[in-house]
Coordinates of C-alpha atoms in Angstrom, one line a residue:
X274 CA -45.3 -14.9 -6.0
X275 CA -48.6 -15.0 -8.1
X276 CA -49.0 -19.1 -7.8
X277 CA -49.2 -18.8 -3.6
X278 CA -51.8 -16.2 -3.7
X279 CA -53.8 -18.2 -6.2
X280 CA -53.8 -21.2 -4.2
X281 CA -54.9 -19.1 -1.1
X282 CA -58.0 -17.2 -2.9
X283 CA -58.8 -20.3 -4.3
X284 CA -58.8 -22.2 -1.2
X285 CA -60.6 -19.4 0.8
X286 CA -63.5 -19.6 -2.3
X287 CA -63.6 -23.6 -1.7
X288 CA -65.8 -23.2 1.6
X289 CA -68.4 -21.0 -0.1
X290 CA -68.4 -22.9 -3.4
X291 CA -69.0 -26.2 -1.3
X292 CA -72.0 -24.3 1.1
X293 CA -73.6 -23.2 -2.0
X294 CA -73.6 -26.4 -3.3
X295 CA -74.9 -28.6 0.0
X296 CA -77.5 -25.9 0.5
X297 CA -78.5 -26.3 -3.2
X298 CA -78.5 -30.3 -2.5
X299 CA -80.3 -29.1 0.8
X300 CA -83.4 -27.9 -1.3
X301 CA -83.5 -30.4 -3.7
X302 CA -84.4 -33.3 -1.6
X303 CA -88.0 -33.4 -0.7
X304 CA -88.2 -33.9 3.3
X305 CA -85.1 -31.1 3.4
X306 CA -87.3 -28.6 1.3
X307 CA -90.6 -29.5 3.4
X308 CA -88.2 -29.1 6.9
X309 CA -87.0 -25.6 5.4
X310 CA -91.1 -24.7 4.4
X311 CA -92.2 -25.5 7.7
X312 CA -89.7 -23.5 9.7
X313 CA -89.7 -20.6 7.3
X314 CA -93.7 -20.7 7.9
X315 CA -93.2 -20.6 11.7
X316 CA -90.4 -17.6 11.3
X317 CA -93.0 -15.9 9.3
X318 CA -95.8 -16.6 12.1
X319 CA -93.4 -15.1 14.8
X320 CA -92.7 -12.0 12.8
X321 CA -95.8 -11.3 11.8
X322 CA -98.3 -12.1 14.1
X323 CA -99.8 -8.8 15.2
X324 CA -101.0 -8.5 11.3
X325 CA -102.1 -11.9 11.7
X326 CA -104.3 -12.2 14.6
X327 CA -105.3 -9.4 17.6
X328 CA -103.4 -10.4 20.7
X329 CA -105.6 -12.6 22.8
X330 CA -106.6 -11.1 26.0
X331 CA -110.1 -10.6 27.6
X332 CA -113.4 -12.5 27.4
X333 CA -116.1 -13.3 25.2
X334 CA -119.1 -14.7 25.0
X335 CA -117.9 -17.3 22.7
X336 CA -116.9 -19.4 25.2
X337 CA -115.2 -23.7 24.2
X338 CA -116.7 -23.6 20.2
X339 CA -115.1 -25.8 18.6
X340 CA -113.2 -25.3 15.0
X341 CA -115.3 -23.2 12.7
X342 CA -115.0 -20.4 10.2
X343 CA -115.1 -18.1 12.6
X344 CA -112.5 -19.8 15.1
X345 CA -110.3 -21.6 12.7
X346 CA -108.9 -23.4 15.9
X347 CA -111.8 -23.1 18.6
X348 CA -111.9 -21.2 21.5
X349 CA -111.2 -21.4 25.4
X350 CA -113.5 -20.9 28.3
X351 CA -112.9 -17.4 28.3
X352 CA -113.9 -16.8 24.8
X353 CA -110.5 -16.5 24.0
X354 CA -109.2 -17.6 19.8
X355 CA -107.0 -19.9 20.1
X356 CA -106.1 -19.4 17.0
X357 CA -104.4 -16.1 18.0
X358 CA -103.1 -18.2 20.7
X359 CA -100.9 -20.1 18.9
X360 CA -99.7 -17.4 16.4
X361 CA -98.6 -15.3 19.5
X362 CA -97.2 -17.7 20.9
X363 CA -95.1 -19.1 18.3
X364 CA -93.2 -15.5 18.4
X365 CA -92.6 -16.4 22.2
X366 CA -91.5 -20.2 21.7
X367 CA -89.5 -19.2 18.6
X368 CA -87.9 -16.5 20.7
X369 CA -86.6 -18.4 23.7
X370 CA -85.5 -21.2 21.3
X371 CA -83.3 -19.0 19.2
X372 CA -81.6 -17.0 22.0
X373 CA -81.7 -20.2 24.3
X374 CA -79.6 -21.7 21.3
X375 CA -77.5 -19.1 20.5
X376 CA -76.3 -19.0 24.3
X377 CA -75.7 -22.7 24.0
X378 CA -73.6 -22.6 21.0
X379 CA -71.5 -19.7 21.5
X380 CA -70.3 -21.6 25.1
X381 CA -70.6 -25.0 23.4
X382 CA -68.4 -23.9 20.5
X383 CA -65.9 -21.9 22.7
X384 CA -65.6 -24.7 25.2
X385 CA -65.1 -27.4 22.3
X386 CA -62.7 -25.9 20.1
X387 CA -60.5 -24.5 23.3
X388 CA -60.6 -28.2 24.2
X389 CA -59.7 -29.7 21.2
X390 CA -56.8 -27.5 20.6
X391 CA -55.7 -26.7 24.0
X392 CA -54.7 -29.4 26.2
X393 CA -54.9 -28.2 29.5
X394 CA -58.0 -26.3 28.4
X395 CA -59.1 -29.9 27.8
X396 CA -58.7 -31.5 31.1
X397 CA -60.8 -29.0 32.7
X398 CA -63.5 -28.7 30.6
X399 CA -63.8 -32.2 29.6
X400 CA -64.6 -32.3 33.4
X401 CA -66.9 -29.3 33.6
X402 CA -68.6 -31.0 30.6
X403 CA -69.2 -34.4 32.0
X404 CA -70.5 -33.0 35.4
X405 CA -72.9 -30.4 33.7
X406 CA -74.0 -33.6 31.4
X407 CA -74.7 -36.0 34.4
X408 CA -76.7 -33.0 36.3
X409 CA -80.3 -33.7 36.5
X410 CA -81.4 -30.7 34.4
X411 CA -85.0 -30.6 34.3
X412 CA -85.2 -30.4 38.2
X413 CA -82.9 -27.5 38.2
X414 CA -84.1 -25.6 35.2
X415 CA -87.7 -26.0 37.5
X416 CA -85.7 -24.9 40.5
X417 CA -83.7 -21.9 39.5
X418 CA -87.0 -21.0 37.1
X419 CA -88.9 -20.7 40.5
X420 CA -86.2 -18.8 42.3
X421 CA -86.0 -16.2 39.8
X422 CA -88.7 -13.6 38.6
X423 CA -90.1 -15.6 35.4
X424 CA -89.7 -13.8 32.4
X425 CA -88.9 -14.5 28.7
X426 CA -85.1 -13.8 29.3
X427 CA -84.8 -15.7 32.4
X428 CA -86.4 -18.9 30.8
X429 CA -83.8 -18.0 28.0
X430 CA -80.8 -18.0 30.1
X431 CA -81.6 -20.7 32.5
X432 CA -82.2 -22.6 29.5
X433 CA -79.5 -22.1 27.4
X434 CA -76.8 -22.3 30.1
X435 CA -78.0 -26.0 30.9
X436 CA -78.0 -26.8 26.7
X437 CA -74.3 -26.0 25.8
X438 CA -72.8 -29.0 27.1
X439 CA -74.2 -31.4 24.5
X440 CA -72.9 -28.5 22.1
X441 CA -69.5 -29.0 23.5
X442 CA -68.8 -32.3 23.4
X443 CA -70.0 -32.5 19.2
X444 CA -67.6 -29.7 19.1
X445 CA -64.7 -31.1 20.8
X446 CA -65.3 -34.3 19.1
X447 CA -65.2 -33.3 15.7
X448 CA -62.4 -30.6 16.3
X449 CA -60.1 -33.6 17.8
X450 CA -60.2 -35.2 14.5
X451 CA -59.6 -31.5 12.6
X452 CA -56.5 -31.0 15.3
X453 CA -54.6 -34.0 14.0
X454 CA -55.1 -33.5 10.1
X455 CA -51.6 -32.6 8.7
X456 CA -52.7 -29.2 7.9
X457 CA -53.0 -27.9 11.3
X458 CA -49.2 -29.4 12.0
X459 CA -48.2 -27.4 8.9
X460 CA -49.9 -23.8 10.3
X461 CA -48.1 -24.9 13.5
X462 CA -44.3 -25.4 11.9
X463 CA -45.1 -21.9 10.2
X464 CA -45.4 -20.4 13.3
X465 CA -49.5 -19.9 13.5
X466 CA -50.8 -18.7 16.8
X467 CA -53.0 -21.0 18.4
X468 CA -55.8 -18.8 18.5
X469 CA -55.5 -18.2 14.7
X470 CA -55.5 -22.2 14.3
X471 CA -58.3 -22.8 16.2
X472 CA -60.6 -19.5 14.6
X473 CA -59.0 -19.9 11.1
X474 CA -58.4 -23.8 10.8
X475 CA -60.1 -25.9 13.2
X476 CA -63.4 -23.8 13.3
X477 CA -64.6 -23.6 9.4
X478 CA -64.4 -27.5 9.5
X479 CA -67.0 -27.9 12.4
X480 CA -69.1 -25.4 11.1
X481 CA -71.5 -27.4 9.1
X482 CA -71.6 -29.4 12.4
X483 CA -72.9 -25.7 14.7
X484 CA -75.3 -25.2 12.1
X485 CA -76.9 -29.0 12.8
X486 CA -76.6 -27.9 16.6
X487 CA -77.8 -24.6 16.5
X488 CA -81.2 -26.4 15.2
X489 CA -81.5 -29.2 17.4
X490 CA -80.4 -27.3 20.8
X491 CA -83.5 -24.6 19.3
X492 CA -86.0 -27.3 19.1
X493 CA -85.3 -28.4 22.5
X494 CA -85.3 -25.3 23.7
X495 CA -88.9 -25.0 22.7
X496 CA -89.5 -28.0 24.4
X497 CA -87.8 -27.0 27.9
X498 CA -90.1 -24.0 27.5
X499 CA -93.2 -25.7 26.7
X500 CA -92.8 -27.7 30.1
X501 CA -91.4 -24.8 32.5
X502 CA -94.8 -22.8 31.0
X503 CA -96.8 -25.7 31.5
X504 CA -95.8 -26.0 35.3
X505 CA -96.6 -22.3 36.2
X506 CA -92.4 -21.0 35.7
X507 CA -93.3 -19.4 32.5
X508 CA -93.7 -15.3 31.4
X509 CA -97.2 -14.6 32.5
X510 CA -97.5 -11.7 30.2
X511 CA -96.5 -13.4 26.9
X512 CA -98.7 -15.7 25.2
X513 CA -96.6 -19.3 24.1
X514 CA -97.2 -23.3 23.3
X515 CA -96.6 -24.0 26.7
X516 CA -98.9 -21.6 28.8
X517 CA -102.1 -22.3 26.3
X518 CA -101.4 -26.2 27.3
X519 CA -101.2 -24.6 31.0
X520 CA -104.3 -22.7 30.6
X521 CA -105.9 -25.9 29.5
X522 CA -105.0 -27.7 32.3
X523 CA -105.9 -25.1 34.7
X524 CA -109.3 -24.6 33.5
X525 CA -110.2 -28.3 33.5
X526 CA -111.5 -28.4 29.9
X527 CA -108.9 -31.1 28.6
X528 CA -111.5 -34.2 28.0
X529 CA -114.2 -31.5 26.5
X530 CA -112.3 -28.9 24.7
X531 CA -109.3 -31.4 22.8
X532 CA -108.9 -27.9 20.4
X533 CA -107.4 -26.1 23.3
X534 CA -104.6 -28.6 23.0
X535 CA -104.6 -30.0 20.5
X536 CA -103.1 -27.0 18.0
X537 CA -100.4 -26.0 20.4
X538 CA -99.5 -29.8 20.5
X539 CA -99.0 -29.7 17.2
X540 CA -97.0 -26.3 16.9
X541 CA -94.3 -27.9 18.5
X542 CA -94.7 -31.1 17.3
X543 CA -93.9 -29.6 13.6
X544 CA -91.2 -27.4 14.9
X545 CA -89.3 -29.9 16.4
X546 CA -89.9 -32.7 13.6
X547 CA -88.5 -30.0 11.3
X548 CA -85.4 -28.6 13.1
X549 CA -84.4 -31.9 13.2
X550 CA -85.2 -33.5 9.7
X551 CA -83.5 -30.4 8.1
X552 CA -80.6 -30.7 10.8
X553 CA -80.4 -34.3 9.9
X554 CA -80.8 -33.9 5.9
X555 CA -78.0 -30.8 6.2
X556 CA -75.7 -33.0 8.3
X557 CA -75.9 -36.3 5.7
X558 CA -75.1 -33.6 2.9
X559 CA -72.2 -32.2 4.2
X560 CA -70.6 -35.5 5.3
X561 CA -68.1 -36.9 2.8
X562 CA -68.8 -40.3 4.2
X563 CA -72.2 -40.3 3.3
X564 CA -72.3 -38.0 -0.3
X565 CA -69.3 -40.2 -1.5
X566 CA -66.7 -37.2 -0.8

């Protein structure tokens, strides 16, 4: 009786015991550690951005300086910092990308794992998949965006409901190859339900896999949002990347003021380059193809 339960708690310790160990890997390489100090610098921005910088709003007679000690990152042509710009508005553009992704993964995931497991679950949303991947969905994201009343949360659900489907076919993919491993045939002959197979089983195996997504599907997120606040479909009361590049635009100070730009540019720029080295770096270390495993 002891040598089964053994095995199990053994086996249950050998998924935390390998995390630890690619997240200690993680660290250790340089453009992993820099990805990880970059986002951890933005999360820290978001959090704490009304100790950072006064929320921009008003005028002043400080109207397009450029970069000096006293506007680390210019000013508008209302006076405005743009400094405080971007602080406040990485809490926005952080937001949207995190929720945006989390709404993407949790459909993604369900979708892929009920589809690798689940035959007839399969032929339908393989279908529903393909279709939703062959929409144009920049035109409709700018459609239903205009439709709606524009706010944080509807930029976060139009733009997450359009994201899962990349989510779900990585998903599906990787959980096909789980489904067929001996193992899951084994928890199947012991009469395992296939819910339990697909949360207990098939899902801890494409988890290294959600975390890669969950990063990538928030960077682009940032990105959709940048362009639906560039083109006017944004949340006019919240400060983010997209509606400084907007307010540049509108105010025709592009050629002479490049700060106005240039620094929310940037922001996502970095973001994006580091969501996807450190999803690319955590990806390579948890591949036994690639680690020699």
């Amino acid at each position: 009786m002891s040598a089964p339960l053994v095995t199990e708690a053994e086996a249950a310790a050998e998924p935390t015991v390998g995390a630890r160990s690619a997240w200690r890997t993680f660290f250790r390489q340089p453009s992993g550690l820099l990805a990880a100090i970059v986002l951890a610098v933005m999360v820290l921005l978001a959090v704490f951005a009304p100790l950072i910088a006064d929320e921009p709003g008003g005028t002043s007679p400080d109207v397009l300086q450029s970069p000096s000690g006293g506007h680390l990152f210019g000013t508008d042509d209302l006076g405005q910092d743009i400094f405080a710009q971007v602080v406040w508005g990485t809490r926005t553009s952080l937001l949207i990308g995190v929720a945006a992704s989390l709404i993407a993964i949790v459909l993604g995931t369900a979708i892929g794992l009920a589809s690798a497991y689940f035959r007839r679950v399969d032929a339908v949303g393989t279908v529903v998949t393909d279709v939703m991947l062959a929409l144009p969905t920049l035109p409709l994201m700018i459609m239903l965006a205009a439709i709606v009343n524009p706010s944080v949360w509807t930029l976060t659900v139009i733009i997450g409901v359009f994201a899962w489907p990349e989510v779900a076919r990585l998903i599906r993919s990787q959980g096909l190859v789980v489904s067929a491993m001996p193992y899951i045939d084994g928890a199947r002959v012991l009469g395992a339900t296939g819910w339990r197979i697909v949360t207990r089983e098939i899902m801890p195996a494409v988890v290294p896999l959600i975390v890669v997504s969950v990063l990538l599907t928030a960077s682009r997120a940032v990105i959709s949002e940048a362009g639906l606040s560039f083109l006017g479909l944004g949340d006019p009361d919240a400060w983010s990347w997209g509606r400084i590049l907007l307010n540049a635009q509108r105010s025709g100070v592009v050629a002479i003021a490049w700060w106005q730009t240039l620094f929310p540019s940037l922001a996502i720029l970095l973001l994006v380059l580091a969501a996807t080295v450190a999803g690319m770096r955590f990806n390579d270390i948890r591949d036994p193809r690639r680690n020699g495993g």
